[in-house]
CSV table of C-alpha atoms in Angstrom, one decimal:
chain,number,residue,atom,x,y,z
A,1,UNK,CA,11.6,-22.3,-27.7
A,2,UNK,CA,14.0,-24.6,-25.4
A,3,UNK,CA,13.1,-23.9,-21.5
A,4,UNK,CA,16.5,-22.7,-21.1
A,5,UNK,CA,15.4,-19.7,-23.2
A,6,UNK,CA,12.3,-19.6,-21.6
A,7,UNK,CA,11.5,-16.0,-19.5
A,8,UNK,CA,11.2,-18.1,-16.0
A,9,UNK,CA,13.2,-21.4,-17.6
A,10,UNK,CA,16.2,-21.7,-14.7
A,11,UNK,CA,13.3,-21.7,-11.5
A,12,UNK,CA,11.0,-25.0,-13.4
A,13,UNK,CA,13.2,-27.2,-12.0
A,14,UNK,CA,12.3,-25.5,-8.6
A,15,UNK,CA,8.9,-25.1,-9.4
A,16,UNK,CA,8.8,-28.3,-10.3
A,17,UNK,CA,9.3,-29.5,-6.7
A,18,UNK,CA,7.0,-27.3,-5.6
A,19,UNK,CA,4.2,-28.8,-7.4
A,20,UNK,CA,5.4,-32.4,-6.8
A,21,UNK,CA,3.9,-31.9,-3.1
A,22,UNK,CA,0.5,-30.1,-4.4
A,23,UNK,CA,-3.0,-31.6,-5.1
A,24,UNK,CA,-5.0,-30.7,-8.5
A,25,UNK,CA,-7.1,-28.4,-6.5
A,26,UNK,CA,-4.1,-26.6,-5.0
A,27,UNK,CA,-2.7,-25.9,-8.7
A,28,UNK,CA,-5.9,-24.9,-10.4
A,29,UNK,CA,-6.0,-22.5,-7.5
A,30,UNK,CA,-2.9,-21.1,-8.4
A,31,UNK,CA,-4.2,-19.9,-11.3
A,32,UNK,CA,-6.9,-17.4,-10.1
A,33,UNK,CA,-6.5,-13.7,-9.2
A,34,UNK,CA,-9.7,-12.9,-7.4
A,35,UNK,CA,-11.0,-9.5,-6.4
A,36,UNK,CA,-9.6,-9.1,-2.9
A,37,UNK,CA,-12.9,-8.9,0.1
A,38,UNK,CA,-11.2,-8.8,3.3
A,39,UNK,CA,-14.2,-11.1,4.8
A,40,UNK,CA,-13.2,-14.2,2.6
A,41,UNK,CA,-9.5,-13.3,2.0
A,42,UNK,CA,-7.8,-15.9,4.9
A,43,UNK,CA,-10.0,-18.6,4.3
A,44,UNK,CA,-9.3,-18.8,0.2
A,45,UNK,CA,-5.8,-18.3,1.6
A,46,UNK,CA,-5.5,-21.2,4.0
A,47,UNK,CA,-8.0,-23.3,2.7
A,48,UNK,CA,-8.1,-22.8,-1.4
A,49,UNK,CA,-4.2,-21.7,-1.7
A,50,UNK,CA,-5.7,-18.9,-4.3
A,51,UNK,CA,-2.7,-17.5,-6.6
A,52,UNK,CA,-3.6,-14.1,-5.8
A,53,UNK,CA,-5.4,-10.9,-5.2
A,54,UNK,CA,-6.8,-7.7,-7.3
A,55,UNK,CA,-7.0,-4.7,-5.0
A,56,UNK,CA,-9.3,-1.9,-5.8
A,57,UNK,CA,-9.6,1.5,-4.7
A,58,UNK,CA,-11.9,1.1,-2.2
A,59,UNK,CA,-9.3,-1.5,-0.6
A,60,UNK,CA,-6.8,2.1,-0.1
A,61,UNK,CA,-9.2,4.0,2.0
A,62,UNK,CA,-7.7,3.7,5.1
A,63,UNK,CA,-4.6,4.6,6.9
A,64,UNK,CA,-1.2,3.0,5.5
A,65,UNK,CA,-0.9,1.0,8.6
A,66,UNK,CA,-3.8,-0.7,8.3
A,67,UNK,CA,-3.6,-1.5,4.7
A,68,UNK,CA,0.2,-3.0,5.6
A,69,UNK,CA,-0.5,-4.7,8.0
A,70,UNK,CA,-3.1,-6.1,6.2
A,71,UNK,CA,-1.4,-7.5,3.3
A,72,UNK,CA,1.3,-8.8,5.4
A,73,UNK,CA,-1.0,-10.7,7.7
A,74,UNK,CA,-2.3,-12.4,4.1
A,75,UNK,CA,1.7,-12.6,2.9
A,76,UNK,CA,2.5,-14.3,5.8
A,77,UNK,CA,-0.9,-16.8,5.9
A,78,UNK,CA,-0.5,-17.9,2.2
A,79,UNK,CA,3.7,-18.6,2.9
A,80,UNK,CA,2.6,-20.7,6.1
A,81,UNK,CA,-0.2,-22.7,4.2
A,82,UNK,CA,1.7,-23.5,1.0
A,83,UNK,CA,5.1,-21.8,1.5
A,84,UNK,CA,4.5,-19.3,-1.7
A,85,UNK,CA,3.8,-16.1,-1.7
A,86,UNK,CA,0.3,-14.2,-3.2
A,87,UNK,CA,-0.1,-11.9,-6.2
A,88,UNK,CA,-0.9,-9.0,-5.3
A,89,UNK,CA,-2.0,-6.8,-8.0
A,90,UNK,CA,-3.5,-3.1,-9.1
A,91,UNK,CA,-4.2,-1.1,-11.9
A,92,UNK,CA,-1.7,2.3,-11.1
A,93,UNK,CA,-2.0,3.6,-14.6
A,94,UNK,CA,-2.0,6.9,-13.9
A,95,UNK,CA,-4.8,9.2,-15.0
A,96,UNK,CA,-8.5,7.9,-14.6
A,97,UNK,CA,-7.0,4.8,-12.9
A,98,UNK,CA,-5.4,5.1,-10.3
A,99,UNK,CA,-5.9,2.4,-7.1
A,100,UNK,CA,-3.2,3.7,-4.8
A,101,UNK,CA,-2.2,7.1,-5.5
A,102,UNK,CA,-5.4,8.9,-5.1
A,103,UNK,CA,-5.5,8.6,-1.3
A,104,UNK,CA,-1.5,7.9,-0.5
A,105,UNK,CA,0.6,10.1,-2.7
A,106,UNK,CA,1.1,13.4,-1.9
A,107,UNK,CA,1.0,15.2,-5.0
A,108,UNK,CA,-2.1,13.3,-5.6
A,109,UNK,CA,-3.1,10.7,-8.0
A,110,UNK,CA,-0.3,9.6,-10.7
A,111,UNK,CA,-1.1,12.1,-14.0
A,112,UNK,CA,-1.9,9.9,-17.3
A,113,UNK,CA,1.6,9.1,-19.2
A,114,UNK,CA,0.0,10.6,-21.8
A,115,UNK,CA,0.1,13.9,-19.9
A,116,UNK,CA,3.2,13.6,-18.6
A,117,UNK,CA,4.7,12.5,-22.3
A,118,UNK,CA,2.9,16.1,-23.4
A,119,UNK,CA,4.6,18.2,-20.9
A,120,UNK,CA,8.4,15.9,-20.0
A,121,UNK,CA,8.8,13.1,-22.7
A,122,UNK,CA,9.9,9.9,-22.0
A,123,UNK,CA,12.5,10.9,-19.3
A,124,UNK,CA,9.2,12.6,-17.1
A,125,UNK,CA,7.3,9.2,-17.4
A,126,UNK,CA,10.2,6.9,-16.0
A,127,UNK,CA,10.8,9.1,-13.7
A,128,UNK,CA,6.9,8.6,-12.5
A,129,UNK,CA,7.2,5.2,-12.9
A,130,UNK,CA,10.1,4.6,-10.3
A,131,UNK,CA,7.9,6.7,-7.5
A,132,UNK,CA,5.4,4.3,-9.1
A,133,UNK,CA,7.2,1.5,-8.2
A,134,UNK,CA,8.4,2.9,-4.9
A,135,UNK,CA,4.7,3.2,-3.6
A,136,UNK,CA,3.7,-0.1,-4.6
A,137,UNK,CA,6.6,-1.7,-2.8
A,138,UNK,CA,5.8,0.4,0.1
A,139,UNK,CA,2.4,-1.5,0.6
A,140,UNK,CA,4.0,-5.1,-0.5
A,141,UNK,CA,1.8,-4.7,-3.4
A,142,UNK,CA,4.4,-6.8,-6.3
A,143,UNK,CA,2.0,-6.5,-9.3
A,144,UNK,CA,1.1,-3.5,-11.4
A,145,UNK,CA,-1.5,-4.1,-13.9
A,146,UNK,CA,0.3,-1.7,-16.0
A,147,UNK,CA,1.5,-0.2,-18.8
A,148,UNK,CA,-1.7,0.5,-21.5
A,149,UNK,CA,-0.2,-1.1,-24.5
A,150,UNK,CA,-2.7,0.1,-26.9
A,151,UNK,CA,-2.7,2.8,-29.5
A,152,UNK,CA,-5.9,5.3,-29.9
A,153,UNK,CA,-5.6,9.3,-31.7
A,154,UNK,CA,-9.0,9.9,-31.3
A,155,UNK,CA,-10.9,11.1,-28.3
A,156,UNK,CA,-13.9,9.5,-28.5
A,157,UNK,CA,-12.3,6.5,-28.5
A,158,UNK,CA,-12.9,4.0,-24.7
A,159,UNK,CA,-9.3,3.5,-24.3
A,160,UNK,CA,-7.7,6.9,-25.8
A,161,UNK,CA,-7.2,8.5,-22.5
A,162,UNK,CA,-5.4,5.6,-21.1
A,163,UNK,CA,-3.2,5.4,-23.5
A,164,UNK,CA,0.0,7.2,-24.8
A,165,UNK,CA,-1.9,9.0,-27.8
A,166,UNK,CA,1.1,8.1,-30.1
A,167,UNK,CA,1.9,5.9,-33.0
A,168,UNK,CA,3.3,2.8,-32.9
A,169,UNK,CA,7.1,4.0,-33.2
A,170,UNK,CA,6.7,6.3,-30.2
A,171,UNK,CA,4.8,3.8,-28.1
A,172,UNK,CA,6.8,1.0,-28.9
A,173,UNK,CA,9.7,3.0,-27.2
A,174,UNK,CA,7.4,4.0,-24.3
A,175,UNK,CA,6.3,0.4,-23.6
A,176,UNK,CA,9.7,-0.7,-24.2
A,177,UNK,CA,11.3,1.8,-21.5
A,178,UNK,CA,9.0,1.5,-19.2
A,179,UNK,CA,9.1,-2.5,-18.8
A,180,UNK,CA,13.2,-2.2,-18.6
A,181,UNK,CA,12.7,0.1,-15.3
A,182,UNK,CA,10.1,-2.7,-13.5
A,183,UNK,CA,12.5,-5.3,-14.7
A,184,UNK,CA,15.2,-3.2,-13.3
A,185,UNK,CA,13.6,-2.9,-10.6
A,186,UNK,CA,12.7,-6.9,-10.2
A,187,UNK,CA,8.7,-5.7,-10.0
A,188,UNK,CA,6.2,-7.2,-12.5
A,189,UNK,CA,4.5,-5.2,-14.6
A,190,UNK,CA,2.0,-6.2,-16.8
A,191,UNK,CA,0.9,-5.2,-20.4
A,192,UNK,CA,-2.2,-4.7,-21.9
A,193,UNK,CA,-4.5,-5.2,-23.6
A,194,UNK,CA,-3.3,-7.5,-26.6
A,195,UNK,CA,-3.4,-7.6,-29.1
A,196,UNK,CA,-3.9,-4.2,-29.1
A,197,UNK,CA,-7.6,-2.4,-28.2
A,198,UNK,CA,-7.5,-0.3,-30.8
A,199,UNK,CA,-11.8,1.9,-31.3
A,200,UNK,CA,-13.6,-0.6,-30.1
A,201,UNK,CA,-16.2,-0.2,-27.2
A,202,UNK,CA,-16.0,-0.8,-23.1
A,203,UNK,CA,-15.8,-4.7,-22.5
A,204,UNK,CA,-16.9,-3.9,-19.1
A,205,UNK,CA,-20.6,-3.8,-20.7
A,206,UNK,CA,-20.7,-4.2,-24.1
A,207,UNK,CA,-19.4,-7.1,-26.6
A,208,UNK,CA,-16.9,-5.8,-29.0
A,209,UNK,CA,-16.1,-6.7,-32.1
A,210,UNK,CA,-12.9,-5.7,-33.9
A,211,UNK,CA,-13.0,-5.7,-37.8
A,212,UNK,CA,-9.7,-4.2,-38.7
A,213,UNK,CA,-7.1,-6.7,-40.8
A,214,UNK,CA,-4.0,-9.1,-39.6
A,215,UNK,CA,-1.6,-6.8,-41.2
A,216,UNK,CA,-2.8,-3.3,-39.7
A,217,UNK,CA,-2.3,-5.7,-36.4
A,218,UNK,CA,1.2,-6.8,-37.3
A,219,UNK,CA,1.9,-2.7,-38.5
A,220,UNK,CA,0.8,-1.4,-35.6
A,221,UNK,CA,-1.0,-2.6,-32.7
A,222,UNK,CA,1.3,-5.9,-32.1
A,223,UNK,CA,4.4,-3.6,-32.0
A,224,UNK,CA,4.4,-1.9,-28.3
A,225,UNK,CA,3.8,-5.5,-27.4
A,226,UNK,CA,6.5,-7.0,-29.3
A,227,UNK,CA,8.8,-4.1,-27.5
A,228,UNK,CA,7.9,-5.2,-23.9
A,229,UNK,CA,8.6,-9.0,-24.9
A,230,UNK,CA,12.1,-7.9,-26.1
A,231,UNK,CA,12.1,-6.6,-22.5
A,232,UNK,CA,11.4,-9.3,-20.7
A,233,UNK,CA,7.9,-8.9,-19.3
A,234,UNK,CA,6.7,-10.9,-16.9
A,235,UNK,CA,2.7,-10.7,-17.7
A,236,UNK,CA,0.2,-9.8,-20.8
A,237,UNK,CA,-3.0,-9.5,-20.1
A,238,UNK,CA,-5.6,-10.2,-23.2
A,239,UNK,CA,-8.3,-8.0,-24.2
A,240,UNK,CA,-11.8,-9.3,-24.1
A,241,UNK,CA,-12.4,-8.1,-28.0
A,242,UNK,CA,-13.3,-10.5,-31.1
A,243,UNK,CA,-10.6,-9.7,-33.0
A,244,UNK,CA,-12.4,-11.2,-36.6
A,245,UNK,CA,-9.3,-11.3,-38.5
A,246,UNK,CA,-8.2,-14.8,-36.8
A,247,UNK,CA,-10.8,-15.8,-34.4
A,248,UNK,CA,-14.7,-14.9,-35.5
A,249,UNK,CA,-15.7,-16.8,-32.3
A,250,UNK,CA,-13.9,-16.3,-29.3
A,251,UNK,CA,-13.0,-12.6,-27.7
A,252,UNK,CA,-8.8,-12.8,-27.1
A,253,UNK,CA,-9.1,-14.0,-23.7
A,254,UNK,CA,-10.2,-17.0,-24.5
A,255,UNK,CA,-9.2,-17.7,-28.2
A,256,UNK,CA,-6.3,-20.5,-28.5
A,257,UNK,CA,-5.5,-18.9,-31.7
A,258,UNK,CA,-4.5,-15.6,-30.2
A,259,UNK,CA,-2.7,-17.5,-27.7
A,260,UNK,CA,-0.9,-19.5,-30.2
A,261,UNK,CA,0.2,-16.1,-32.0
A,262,UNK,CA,2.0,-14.8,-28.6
A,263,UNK,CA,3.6,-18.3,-28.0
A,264,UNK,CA,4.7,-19.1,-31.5
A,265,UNK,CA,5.0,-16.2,-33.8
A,266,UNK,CA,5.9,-13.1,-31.2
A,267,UNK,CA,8.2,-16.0,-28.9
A,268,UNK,CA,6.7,-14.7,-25.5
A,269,UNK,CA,7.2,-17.5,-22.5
A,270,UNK,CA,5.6,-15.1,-19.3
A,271,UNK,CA,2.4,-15.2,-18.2
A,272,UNK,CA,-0.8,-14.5,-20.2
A,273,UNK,CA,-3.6,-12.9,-18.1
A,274,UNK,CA,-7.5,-12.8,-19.0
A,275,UNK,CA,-9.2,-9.4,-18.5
A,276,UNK,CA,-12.0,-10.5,-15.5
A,277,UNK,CA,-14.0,-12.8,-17.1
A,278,UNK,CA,-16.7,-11.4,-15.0
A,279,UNK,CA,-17.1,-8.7,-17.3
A,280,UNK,CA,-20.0,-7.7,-18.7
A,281,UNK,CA,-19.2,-8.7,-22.8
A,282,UNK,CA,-18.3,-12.2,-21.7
A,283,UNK,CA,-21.1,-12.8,-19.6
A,284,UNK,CA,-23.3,-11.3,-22.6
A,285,UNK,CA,-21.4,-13.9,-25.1
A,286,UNK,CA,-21.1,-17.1,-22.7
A,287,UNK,CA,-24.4,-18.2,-20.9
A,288,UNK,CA,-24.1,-21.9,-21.4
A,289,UNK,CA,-20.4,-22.2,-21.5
A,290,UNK,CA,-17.9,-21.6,-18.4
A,291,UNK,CA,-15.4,-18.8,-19.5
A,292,UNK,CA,-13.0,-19.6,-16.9
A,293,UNK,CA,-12.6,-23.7,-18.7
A,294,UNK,CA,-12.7,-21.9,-21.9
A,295,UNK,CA,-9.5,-19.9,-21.0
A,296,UNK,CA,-7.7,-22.5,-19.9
A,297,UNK,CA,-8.3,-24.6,-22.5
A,298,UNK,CA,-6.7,-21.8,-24.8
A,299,UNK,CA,-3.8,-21.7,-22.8
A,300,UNK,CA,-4.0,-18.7,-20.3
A,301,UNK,CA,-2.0,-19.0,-17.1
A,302,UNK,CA,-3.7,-16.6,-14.6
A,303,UNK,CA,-7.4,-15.7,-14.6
A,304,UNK,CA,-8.6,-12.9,-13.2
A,305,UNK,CA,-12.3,-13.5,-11.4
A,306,UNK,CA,-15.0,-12.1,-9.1
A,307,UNK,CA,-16.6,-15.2,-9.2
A,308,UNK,CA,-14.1,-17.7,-8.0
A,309,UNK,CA,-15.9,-20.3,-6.6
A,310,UNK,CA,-17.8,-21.1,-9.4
A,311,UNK,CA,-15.5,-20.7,-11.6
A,312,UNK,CA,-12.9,-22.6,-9.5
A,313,UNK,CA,-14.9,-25.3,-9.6
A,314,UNK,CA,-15.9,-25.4,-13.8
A,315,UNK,CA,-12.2,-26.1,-14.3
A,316,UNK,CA,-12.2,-28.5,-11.6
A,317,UNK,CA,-15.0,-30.2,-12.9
A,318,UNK,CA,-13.4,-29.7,-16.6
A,319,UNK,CA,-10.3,-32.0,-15.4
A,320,UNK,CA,-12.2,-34.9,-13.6
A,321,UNK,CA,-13.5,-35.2,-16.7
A,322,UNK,CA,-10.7,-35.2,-19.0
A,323,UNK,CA,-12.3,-31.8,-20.8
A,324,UNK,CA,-9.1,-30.0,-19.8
A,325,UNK,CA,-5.9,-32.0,-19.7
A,326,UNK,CA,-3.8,-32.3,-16.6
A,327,UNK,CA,-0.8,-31.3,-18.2
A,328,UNK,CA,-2.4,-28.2,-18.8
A,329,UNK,CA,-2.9,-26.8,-15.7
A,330,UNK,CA,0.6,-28.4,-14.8
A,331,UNK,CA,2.2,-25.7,-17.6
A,332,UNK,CA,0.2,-23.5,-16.4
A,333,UNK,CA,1.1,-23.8,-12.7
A,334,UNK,CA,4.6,-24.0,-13.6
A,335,UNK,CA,5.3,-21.1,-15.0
A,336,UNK,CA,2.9,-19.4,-12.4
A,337,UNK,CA,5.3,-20.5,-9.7
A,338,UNK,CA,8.6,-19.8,-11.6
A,339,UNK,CA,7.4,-16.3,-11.7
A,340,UNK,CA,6.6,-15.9,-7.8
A,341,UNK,CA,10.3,-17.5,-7.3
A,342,UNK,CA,12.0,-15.0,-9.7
A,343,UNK,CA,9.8,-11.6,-8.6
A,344,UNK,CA,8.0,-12.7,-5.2
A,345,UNK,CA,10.5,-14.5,-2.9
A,346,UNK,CA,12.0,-11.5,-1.8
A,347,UNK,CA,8.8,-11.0,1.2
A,348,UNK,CA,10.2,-12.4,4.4
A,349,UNK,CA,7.4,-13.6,6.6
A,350,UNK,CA,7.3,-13.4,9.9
A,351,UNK,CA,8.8,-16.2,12.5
């Protein structure tokens, strides 16, 4: 794939300036999402240049002023200290997770798409997905860690409810819709959780082991993805599953072999995102070995962390001593920045 092809290919030569005036540190910064804290939020800001935030529930209980005000104070801090906007990211899936709707909508929290699907069909969940949209933007939120991806039919299954409880046909066309109206809409969504979830257990706690063949993968479960890369989508966030079929040893998030699927065989240039590596099956599988130089080494862009300082530092550490190569972070950090120019520049700071 030429860069002129590439999803973000016309802003490198922009980014590229960009990263001419930045340190090592700056860039590997650029690479973390952190879970916001609003006691430690200006100084990763101004003094780390951090890539971005993850805002949780608890960040939305308070009045919409305060929460605006709020995220442009940090908006207008990280343009003034390196002249790029954050990433500002939640999960507004609808359903059980919902970070924004349950306290500022005033219907109530977002239903699942697979309720609304049930009761209005595609139509009914595009519809929700522009008011979506709408509330996000109305905080300066510009990420939405969103839409589910995966395919589940049975109930018992972890991710069944957050999914759209369809085949792959009928999702496929969901995902596919649904990334055309944030695109639309110039607001990045972001799909997960590749390659597809599928039964397996809760990689919040547990280590998870997927058993199921390549070709039920390339079937089904790589399909809804393959849809929202036709559709241009800015991020794909990997599952935290050992997907045995092509990587006995690494979960997704941190296998270079998964990573070479998307980028060779599926063609996709955007952003890849880990799941938080803070999680409780990486920490289970990774005692002696830093999970945040681990990803990059496979190639992610953006890590997601609640433990950025140390993990901040492994990778720094990695480089110094040739572990992980410059020109990694440097693709990384590229196409990082690319994206912020193409989705992001649109936030005027204040004078």
């Amino acid at each position: 794939m030429s860069e002129s092809t590439e999803l973000f290919g016309k802003y490198y030569n922009e980014a590229d300036k960009y990263m001419k005036k930045m340190t090592l540190e700056e860039k590997i910064a650029q690479m973390f999402f952190i879970r916001y804290n609003e006691s430690t939020s200006q100084e990763l800001i101004i003094q780390k240049k951090i890539g971005g935030f993850v805002l949780y529930g608890i960040d939305f209980k308070c009045e919409e002023k305060y929460i605006m005000d709020k995220i442009k104070q940090m908006q207008n801090l990280s343009m003034k200290s390196i002249d790029l906007p954050l990433g500002l990211a939640v999960d507004e899936e609808g359903g059980i997770v919902n970070r924004v709707s349950r306290y500022h909508r005033e219907k109530g929290k977002f239903p699942s798409p697979q309720e609304i699907y049930k009761n209005s069909g595609i139509q009914g969940i595009l519809d929700t997905e522009k008011e979506k949209i709408s509330l996000l933007k109305k905080f300066n939120l510009n990420v939405n860690l969103a839409p589910v991806a995966d395919m589940s039919y049975n109930s018992n299954d972890f991710i069944y409810s957050r999914t759209l409880g369809q085949k792959e046909e009928e999702t496929s066309n969901y995902i596919g819709k649904v990334v055309d109206e944030y695109v639309k809409n110039n607001f990045t969504c972001c799909a997960k959780h590749f390659p597809g979830y599928g039964n397996n257990l809760d990689t919040h706690g547990e280590i998870s082991i997927d058993k199921r063949s390549y070709e039920t993968f390339l079937k089904e479960d790589l399909k809804p993805f393959e849809a929202a890369i036709g559709n241009k989508i800015p991020m794909i966030l990997f599952s935290h599953n050992i997907v045995e079929c092509k990587d006995k040893k690494y979960p997704c998030s941190l296998s270079k072999i998964w990573n070479d699927i998307i980028r060779n065989d599926l063609k996709y240039s955007g952003l890849i995102l880990t799941d938080d590596i803070c999680m409780g099956a990486i920490k289970k599988m990774f005692i002696n070995e830093s999970p945040a130089v681990l990803a990059v080494k496979a190639g992610d862009d953006i890590l997601l962390s609640g433990e950025f300082d140390k993990h901040y530092n492994d990778v720094l550490t990695a480089v110094k001593s040739g572990e992980i190569s410059e020109d990694i972070i440097n693709k990384a950090c590229r196409r990082i920045i690319s994206w912020k120019l193409k989705y992001l520049l649109n936030f005027q700071p204040d004078k």
